[in-house]
Coordinates of C-alpha atoms in Angstrom, one line a residue:
X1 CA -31.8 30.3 15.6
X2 CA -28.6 29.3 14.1
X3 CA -27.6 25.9 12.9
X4 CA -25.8 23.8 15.2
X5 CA -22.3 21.8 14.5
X6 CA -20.8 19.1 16.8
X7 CA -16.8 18.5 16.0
X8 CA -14.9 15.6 18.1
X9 CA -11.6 14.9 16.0
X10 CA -8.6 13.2 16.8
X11 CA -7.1 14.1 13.1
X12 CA -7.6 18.1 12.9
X13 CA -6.2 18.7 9.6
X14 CA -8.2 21.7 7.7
X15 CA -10.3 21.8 11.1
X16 CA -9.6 25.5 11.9
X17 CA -10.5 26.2 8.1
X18 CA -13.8 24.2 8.1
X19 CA -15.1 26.4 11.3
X20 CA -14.4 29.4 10.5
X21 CA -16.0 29.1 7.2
X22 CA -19.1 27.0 9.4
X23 CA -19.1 30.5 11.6
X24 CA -18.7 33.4 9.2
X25 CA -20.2 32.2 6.1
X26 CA -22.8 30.3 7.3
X27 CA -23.6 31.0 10.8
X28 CA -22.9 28.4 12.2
X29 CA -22.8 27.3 16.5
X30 CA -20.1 25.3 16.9
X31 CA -19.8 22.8 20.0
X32 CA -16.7 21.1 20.9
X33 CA -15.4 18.5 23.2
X34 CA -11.4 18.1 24.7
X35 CA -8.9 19.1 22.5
X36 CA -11.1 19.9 19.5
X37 CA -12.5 22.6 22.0
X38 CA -9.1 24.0 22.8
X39 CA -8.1 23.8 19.3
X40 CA -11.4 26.1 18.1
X41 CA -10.9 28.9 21.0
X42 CA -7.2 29.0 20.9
X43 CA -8.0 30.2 16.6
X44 CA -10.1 32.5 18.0
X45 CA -13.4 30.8 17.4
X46 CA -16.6 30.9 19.4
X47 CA -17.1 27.0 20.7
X48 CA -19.4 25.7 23.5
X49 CA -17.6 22.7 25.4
X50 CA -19.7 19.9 25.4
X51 CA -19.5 19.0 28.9
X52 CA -21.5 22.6 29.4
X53 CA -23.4 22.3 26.6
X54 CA -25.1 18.8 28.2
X55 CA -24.5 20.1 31.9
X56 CA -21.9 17.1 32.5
X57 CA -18.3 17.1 33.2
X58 CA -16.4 14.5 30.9
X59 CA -15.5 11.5 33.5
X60 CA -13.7 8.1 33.6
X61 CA -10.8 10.1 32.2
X62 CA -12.1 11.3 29.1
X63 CA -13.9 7.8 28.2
X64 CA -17.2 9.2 28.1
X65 CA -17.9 13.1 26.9
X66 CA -20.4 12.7 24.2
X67 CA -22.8 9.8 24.9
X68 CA -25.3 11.8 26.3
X69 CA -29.2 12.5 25.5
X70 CA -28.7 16.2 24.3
X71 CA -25.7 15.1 21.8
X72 CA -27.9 11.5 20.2
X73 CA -31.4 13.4 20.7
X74 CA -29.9 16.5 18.8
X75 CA -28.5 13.9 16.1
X76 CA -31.4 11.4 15.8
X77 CA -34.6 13.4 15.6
X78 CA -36.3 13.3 12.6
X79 CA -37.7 16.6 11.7
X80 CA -40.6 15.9 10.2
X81 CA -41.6 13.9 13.2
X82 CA -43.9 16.2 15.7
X83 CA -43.3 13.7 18.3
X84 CA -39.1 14.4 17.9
X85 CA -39.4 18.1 18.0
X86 CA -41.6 18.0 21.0
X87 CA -38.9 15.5 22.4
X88 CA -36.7 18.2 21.7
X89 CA -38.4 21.0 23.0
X90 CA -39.3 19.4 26.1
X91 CA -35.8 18.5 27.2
X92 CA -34.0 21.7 25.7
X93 CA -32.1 19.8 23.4
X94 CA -31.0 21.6 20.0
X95 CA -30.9 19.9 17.0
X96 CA -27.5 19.2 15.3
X97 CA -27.4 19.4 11.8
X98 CA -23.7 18.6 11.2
X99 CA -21.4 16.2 13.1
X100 CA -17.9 16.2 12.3
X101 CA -16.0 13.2 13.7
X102 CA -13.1 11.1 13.0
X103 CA -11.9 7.8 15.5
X104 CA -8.8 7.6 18.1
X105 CA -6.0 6.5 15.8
X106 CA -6.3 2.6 16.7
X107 CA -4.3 1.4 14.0
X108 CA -1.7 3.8 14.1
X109 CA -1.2 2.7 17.5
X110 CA -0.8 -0.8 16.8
X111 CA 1.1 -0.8 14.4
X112 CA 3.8 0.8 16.6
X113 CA 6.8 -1.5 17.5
X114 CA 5.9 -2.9 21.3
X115 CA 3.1 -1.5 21.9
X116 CA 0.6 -2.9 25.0
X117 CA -2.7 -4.5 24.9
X118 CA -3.6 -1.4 27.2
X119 CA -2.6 0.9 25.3
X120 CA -4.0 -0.4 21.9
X121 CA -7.5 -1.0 24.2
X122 CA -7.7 3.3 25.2
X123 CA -7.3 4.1 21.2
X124 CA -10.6 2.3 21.2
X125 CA -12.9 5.2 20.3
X126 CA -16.5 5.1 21.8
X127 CA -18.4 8.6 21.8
X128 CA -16.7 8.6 17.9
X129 CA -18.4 5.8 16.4
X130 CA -21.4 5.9 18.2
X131 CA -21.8 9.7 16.7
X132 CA -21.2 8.8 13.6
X133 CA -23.5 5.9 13.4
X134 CA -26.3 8.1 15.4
X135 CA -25.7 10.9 12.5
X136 CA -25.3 8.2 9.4
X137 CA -28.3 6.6 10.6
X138 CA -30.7 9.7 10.2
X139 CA -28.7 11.3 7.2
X140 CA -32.0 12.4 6.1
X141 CA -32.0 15.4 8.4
X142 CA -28.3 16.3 9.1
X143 CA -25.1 15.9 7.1
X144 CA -21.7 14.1 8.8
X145 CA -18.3 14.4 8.0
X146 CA -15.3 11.5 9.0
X147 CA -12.6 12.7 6.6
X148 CA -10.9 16.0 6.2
X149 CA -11.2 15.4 2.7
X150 CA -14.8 15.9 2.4
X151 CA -14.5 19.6 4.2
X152 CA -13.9 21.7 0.9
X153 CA -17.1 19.4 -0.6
X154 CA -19.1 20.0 1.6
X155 CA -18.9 23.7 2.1
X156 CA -19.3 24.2 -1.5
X157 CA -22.7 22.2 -1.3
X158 CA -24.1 25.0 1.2
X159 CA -22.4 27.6 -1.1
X160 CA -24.3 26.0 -4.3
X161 CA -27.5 25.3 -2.1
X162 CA -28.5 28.1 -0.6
X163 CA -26.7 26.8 2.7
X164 CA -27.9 23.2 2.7
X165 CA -26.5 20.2 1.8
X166 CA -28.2 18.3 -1.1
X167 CA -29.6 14.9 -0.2
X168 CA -27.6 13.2 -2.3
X169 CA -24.5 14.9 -0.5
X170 CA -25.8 13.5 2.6
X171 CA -26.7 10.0 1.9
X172 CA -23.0 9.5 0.3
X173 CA -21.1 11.3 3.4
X174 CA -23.3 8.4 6.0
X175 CA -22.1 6.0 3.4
X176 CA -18.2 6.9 4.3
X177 CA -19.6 7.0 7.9
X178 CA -20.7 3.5 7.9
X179 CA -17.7 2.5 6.2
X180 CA -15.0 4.2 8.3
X181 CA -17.2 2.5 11.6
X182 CA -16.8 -0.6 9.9
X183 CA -13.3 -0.8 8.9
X184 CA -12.3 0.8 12.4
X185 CA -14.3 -2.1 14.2
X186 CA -12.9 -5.1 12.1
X187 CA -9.0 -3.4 12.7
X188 CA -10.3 -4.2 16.5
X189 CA -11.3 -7.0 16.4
X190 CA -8.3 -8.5 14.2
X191 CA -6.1 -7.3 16.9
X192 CA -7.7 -8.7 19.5
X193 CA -8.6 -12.0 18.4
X194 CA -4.7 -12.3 16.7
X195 CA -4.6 -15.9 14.7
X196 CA -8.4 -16.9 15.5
X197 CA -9.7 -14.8 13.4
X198 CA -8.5 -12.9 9.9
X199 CA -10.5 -10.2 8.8
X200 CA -9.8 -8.4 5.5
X201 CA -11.7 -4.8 4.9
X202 CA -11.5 -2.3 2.0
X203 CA -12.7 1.0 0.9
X204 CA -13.4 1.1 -2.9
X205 CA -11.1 3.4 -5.1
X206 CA -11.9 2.5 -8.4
X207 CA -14.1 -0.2 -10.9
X208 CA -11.2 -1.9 -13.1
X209 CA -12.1 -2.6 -17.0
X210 CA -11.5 -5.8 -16.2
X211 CA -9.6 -8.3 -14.6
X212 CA -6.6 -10.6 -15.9
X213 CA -9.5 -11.0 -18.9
X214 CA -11.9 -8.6 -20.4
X215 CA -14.7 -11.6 -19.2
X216 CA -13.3 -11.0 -15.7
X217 CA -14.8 -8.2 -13.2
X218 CA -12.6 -6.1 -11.4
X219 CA -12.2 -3.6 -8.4
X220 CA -9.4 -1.7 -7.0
X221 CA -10.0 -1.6 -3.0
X222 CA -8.0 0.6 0.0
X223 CA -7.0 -1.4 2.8
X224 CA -7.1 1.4 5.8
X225 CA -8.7 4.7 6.7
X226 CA -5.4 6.3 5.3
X227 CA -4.1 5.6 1.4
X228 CA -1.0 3.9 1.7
X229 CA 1.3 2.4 -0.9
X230 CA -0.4 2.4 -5.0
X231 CA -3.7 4.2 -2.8
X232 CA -1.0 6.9 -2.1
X233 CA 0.6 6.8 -5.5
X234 CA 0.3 10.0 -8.1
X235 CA -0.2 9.2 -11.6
X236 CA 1.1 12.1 -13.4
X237 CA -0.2 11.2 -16.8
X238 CA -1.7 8.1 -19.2
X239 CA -4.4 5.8 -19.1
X240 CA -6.0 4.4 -15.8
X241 CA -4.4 1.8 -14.8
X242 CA -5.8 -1.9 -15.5
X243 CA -5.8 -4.8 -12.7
X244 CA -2.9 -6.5 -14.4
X245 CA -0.8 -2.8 -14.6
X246 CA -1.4 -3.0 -10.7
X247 CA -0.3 -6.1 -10.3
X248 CA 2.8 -5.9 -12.2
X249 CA 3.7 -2.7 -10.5
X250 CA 3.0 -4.5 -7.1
X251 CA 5.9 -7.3 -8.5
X252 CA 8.2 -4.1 -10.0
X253 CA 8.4 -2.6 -6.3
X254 CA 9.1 -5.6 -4.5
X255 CA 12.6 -5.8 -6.5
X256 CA 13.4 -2.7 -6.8
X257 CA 12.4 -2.1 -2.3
X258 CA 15.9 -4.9 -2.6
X259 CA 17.6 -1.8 -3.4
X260 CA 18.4 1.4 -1.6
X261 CA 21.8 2.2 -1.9
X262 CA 22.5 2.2 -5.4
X263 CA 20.7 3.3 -8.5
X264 CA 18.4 0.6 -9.8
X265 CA 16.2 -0.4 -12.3
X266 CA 13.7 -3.3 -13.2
X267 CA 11.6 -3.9 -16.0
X268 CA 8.6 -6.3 -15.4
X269 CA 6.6 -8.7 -17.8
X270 CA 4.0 -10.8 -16.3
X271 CA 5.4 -10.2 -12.9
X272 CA 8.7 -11.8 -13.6
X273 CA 11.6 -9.2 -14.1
X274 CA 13.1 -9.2 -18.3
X275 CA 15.7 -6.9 -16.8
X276 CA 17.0 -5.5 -13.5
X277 CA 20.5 -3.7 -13.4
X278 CA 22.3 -1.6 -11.1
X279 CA 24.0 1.6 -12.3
X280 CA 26.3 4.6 -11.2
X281 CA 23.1 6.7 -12.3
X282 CA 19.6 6.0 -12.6
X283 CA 19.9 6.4 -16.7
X284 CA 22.5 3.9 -16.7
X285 CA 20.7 1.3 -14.4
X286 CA 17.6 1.6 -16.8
X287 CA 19.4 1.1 -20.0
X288 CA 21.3 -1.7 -18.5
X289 CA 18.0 -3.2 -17.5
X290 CA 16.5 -2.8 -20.7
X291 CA 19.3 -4.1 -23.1
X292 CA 19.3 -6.9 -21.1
X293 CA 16.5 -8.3 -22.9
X294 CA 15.0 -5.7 -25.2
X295 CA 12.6 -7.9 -26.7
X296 CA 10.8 -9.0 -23.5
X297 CA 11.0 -5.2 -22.5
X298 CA 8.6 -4.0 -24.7
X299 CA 5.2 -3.3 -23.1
X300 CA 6.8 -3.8 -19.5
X301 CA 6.1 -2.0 -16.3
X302 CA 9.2 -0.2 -15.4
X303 CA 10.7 0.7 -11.4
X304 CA 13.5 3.2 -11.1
X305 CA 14.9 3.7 -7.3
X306 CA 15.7 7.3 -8.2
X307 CA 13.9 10.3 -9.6
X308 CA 13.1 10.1 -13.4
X309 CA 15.7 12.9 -15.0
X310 CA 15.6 13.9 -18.4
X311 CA 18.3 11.5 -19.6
X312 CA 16.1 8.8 -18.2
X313 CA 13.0 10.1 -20.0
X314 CA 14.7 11.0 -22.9
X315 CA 15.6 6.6 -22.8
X316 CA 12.4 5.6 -21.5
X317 CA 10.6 7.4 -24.7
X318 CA 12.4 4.8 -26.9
X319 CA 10.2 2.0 -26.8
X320 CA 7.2 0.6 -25.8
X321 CA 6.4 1.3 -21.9
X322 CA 2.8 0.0 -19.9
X323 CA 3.8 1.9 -16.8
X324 CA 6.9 3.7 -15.0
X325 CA 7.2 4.4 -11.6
X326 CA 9.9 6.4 -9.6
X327 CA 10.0 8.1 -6.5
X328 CA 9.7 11.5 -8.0
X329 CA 9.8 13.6 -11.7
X330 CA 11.7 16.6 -11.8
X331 CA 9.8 19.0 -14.8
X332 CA 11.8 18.5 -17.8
X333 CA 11.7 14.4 -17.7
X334 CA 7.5 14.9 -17.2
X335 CA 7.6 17.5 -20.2
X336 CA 10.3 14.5 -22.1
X337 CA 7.5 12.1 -21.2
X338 CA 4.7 14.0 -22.0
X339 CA 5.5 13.0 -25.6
X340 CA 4.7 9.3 -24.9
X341 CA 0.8 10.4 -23.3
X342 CA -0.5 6.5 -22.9
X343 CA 2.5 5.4 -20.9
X344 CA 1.3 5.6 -17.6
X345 CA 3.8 7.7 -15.5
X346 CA 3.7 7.3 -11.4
X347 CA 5.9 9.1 -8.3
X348 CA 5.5 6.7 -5.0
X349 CA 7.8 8.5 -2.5
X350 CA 8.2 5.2 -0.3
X351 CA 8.6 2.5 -2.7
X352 CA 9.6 0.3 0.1
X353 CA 6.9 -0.1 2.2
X354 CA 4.3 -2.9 1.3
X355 CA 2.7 -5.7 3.2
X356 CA 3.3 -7.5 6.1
X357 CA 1.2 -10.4 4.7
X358 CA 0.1 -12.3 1.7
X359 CA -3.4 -13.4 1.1
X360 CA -4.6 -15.6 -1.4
X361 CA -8.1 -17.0 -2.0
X362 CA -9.1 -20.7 -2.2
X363 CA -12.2 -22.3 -2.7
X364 CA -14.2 -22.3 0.8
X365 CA -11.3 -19.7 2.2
X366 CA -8.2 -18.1 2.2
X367 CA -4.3 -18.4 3.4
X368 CA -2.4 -15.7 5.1
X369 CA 1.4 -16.1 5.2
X370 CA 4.0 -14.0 6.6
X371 CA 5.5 -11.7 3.4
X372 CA 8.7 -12.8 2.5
X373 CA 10.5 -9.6 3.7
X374 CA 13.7 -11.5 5.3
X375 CA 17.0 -9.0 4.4
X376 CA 19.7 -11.1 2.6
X377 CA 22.7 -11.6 5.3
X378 CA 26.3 -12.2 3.3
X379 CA 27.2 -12.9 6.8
X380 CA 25.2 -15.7 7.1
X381 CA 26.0 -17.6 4.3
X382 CA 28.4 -20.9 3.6
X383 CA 30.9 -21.3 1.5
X384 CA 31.1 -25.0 0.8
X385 CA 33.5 -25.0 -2.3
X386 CA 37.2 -24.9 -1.8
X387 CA 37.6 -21.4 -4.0
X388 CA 36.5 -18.9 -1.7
X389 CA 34.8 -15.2 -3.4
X390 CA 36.3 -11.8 -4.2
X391 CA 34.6 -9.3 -2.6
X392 CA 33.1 -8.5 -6.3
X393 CA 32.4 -11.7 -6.3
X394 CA 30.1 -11.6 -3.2
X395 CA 28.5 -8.4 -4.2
X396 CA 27.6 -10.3 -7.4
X397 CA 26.0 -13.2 -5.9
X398 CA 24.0 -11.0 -3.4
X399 CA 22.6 -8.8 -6.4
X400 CA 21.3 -12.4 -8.9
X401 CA 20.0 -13.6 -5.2
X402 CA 17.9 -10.6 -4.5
X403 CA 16.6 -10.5 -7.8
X404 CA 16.0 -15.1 -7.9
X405 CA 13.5 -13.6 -5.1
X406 CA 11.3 -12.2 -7.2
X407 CA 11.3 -14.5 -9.8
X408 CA 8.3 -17.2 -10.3
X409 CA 9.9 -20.6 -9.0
X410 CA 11.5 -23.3 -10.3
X411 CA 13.8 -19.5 -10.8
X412 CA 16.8 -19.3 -11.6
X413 CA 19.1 -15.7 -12.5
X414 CA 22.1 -15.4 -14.1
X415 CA 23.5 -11.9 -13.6
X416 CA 27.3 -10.1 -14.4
X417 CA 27.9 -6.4 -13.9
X418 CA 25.2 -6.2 -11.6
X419 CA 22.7 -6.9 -14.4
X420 CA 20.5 -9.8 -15.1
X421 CA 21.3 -11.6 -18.4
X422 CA 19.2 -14.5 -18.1
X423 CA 16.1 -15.5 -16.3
X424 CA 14.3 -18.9 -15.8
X425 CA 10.6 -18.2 -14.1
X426 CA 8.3 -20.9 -13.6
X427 CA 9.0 -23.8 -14.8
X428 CA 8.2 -27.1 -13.7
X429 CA 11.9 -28.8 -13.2
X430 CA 14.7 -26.8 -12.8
X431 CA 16.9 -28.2 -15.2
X432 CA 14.6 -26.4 -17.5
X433 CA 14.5 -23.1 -16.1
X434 CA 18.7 -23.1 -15.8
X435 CA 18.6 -24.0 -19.8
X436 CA 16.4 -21.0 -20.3
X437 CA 18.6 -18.6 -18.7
X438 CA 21.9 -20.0 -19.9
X439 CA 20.4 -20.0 -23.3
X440 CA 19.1 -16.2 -23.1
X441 CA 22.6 -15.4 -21.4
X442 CA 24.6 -16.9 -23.9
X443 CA 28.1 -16.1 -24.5
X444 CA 27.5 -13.8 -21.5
X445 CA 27.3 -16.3 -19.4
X446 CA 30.8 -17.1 -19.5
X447 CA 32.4 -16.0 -16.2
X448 CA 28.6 -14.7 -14.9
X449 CA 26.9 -15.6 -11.5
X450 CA 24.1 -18.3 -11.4
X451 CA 21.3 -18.2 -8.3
X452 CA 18.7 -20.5 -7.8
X453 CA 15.8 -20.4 -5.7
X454 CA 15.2 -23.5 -4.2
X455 CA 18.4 -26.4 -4.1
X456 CA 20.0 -28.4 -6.2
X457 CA 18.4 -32.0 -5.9
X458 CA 21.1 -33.6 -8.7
X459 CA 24.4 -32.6 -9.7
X460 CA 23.6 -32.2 -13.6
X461 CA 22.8 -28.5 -13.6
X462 CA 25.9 -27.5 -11.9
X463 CA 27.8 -29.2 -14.8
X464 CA 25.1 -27.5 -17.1
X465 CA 26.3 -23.8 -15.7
X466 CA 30.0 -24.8 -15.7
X467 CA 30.0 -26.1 -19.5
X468 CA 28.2 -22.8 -20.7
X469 CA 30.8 -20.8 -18.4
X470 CA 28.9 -19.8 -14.9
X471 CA 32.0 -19.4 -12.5
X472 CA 29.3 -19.0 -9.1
X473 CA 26.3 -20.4 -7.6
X474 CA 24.4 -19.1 -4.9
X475 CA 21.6 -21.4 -3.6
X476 CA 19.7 -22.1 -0.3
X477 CA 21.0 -26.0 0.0
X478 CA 19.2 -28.6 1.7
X479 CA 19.0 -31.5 -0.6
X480 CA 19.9 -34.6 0.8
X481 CA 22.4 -34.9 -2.1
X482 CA 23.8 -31.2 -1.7
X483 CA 27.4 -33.2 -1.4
X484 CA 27.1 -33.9 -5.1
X485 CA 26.4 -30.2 -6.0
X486 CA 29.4 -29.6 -4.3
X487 CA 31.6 -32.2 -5.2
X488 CA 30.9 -31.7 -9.0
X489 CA 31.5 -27.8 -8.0
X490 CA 34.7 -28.4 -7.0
X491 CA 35.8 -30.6 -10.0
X492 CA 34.8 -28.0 -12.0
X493 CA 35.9 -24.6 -10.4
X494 CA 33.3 -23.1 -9.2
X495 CA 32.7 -21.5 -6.3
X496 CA 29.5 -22.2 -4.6
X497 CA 27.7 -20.0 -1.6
X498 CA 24.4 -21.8 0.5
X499 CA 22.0 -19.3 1.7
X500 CA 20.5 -21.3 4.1
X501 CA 16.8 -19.1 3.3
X502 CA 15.2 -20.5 0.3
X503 CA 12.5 -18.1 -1.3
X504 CA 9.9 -20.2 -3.5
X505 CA 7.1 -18.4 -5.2
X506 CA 4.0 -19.5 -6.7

């Protein structure tokens, strides 16, 4: 008698292809339900419906289809059990010995702009999991597939096998079952318990070196059933990449997601951007970036807006590079690059996409915030001196308060020419961080822009910018002594801009 497959899939990429091969190579049956059925017949394939297969009509609107005795006694039966078989025999059930299933697209659906609770509830898949945990479950006898990735795997283990899957084959595929079932359930419930409960789920990609340390363990994990952002990243050449590569990249596209209309580059170090620049082409935005502060450059982790061109990779081959990543690499720039083979080179079509949240772990637990994705609004903002900016101007303080961001608090960025000339990360009084980027600005910073993250609490670092040249702040305000700022702004000709939207990070 011939083997027996069961396919129920809402994603039915390489479907058609899996059959056919499941029918004319190996002999396959093939039984179907809803539009996986329609799917197989209208390619011309033999399928069996389920709901004659089992002698019952799907009901309840397509809510039940497959939990039925002839689908789970077909899956579960162990075959080296007489007791199963004669279970089988006596109730003329076949046994199945592969289930191909993936789930209703529930987080898809969610994550649709105004969708209902009713219609996230009917993308909760029932006959779906319930297979797959049924055929996981007794991978001993029968092999199951959940992604379309697996397909070409699998059909080369019968090919290899003599038509069988190895064990080994099958005990990793119930392994992705379990692990699919479990990430679709906890998407579930997160929905539907909102801010009671926070539940965080990942599919391993990859075991790091190590951590920030050699000393430290480290694991790369998917969030989803489908690779998104660095999981759907393509490394084109160089060493894998390390925990603190990833990281850095994570920091390299948050800046450079500030820009889409204009060529941009950023060069990261430690997560804090050494140089960020705009240019009239994607060359010119790196170089500016990178003679902004050469030194700190080396070794950095580099983010271009635009597709690496030769004339970028001829100036990215100059120095020192951890990691570049673009949107795309025409041939010649990968061939240019291919001279440098450690630097790790990366295309990430959407590099503006990332999380809606930030997690970070504490002892006993962990906070969840809301990312800070708010979109700068000139519109929005005060001018509180009595010089008032040049449309250049405004540009100018909109590009150093994109990139202050980004930059580890106390921050403060001093830009000109729509590049970054200094930059103050983390320090622990502000006073020190404006120092630090006067002094790595210096004589540049005479008639350059100075942002800060977080207010002014005293007056002395607005006389600080004005005595080393600064001509305009940009700052969110909010100090009970922002009248001093001012005041001491206007005595010295500045012009100052309040945000109103301060943007601390730690």
């Amino acid at each position: 008698m011939a083997r027996l497959a069961l396919l129920s899939v809402s994603n039915k990429t390489g479907l058609i292809d899996l059959a056919r091969s499941l029918v004319e190579e190996f002999d396959f049956d093939l039984i179907s339900s809803g539009g996986t059925a329609q799917a197989l017949k209208d390619a011309g394939l033999p399928v069996t419906k389920v709901a004659d297969y089992t002698g019952s009509p799907e009901i309840l609107g397509g809510r039940v289809k497959t939990l039925h005795p002839r689908i789970h006694g077909g899956i579960l039966a162990r075959r080296d059990v007489p007791q199963d078989i004669t279970d089988l025999e006596n109730n003329q059930i076949r046994p199945i010995d592969l289930v191909v299933v993936n789930l209703y697209p529930f987080e898809e659906t969610i994550a649709k702009p105004g969708v209902t609770l009713l219609e996230a509830v009917e993308q909760i898949d029932i006959g779906g999991p319930a297979m797959l945990r049924a055929s996981s479950k007794n991978f001993a006898h029968l092999a199951v597939l959940c992604d379309p990735a697996q397909y070409g795997e699998y059909l080369e283990e019968l090919r290899q096998n003599n038509g069988v899957a190895s064990l080994e084959f099958r005990q990793k595929a119930a392994l992705k079952g379990f692990s699919h079932t479990a990430s679709y359930d906890r998407a579930i419930a997160s929905y539907l318990a909102e801010a009671q409960q926070y539940n965080l789920s990942g599919t391993q990609l990859q075991s790091l070196r190590y951590g920030e340390n050699p000393h430290q363990p480290a694991t790369w994990y998917q969030a989803g059933t489908t690779p998104t952002g660095w999981a759907a990243a393509s490394k084109l050449q160089g060493k894998e990449l390390s925990y603190n590569n990833l990281v850095d990249l994570e920091a390299a596209r948050q800046i450079i997601a500030e820009f889409t209309d204009t060529p941009a580059a950023t060069i990261i170090k430690h997560t804090n951007p050494c140089g960020t620049a705009l240019g009239s082409t994607i060359a010119e935005a790196y170089q500016k970036a990178f003679n902004a502060d050469s030194t700190s450059a080396f070794g950095g982790i580099v983010a271009l807006n635009r597709p690496i061109d030769a004339a970028t990779a001829s100036e990215l081959t100059k120095t020192f590079l951890e990691c570049v990543v673009a949107p795309s690499c025409d041939a010649e720039a990968q061939e240019i690059l291919g001279k440098k083979s450690n630097v790790r080179v990366l295309t990430l079509a959407d590099l503006s996409s990332g999380t809606k949240d930030t997690v970070k772990a504490i002892a006993g637990g962990f906070l969840v915030q809301a990312s800070d994705d708010i979109i700068a609004d000139t519109s929005q903002w005060q001018v509180v001196t009595e010089r008032q900016p040049t449309p250049d101007e405004l540009a100018e303080l909109l590009f150093a308060w994109k990139v202050c961001k980004h930059v580890k608090s106390n921050a403060i960025v001093v830009t000109s020419d729509r590049t970054t000339l200094g930059v103050g990360a983390g320090q622990m009084n502000r006073v020190g961080s404006v120092k630090i980027a006067l002094e790595q600005a210096g004589d540049k910073a005479k008639g350059a822009i100075l942002a800060s993250d977080g207010f002014f609490p005293f007056d002395d670092s607005v006389k600080t910018a004005a005595a080393a040249g600064i001509t305009a702040i940009v700052q969110p305000g909010g100090s009970l002594r922002d009248k001093d700022s001012i005041i001491a702004a206007n005595e010295l000709g500045l012009l100052m801009v309040l945000t109103g939207v301060r943007h601390f990070l730690h």
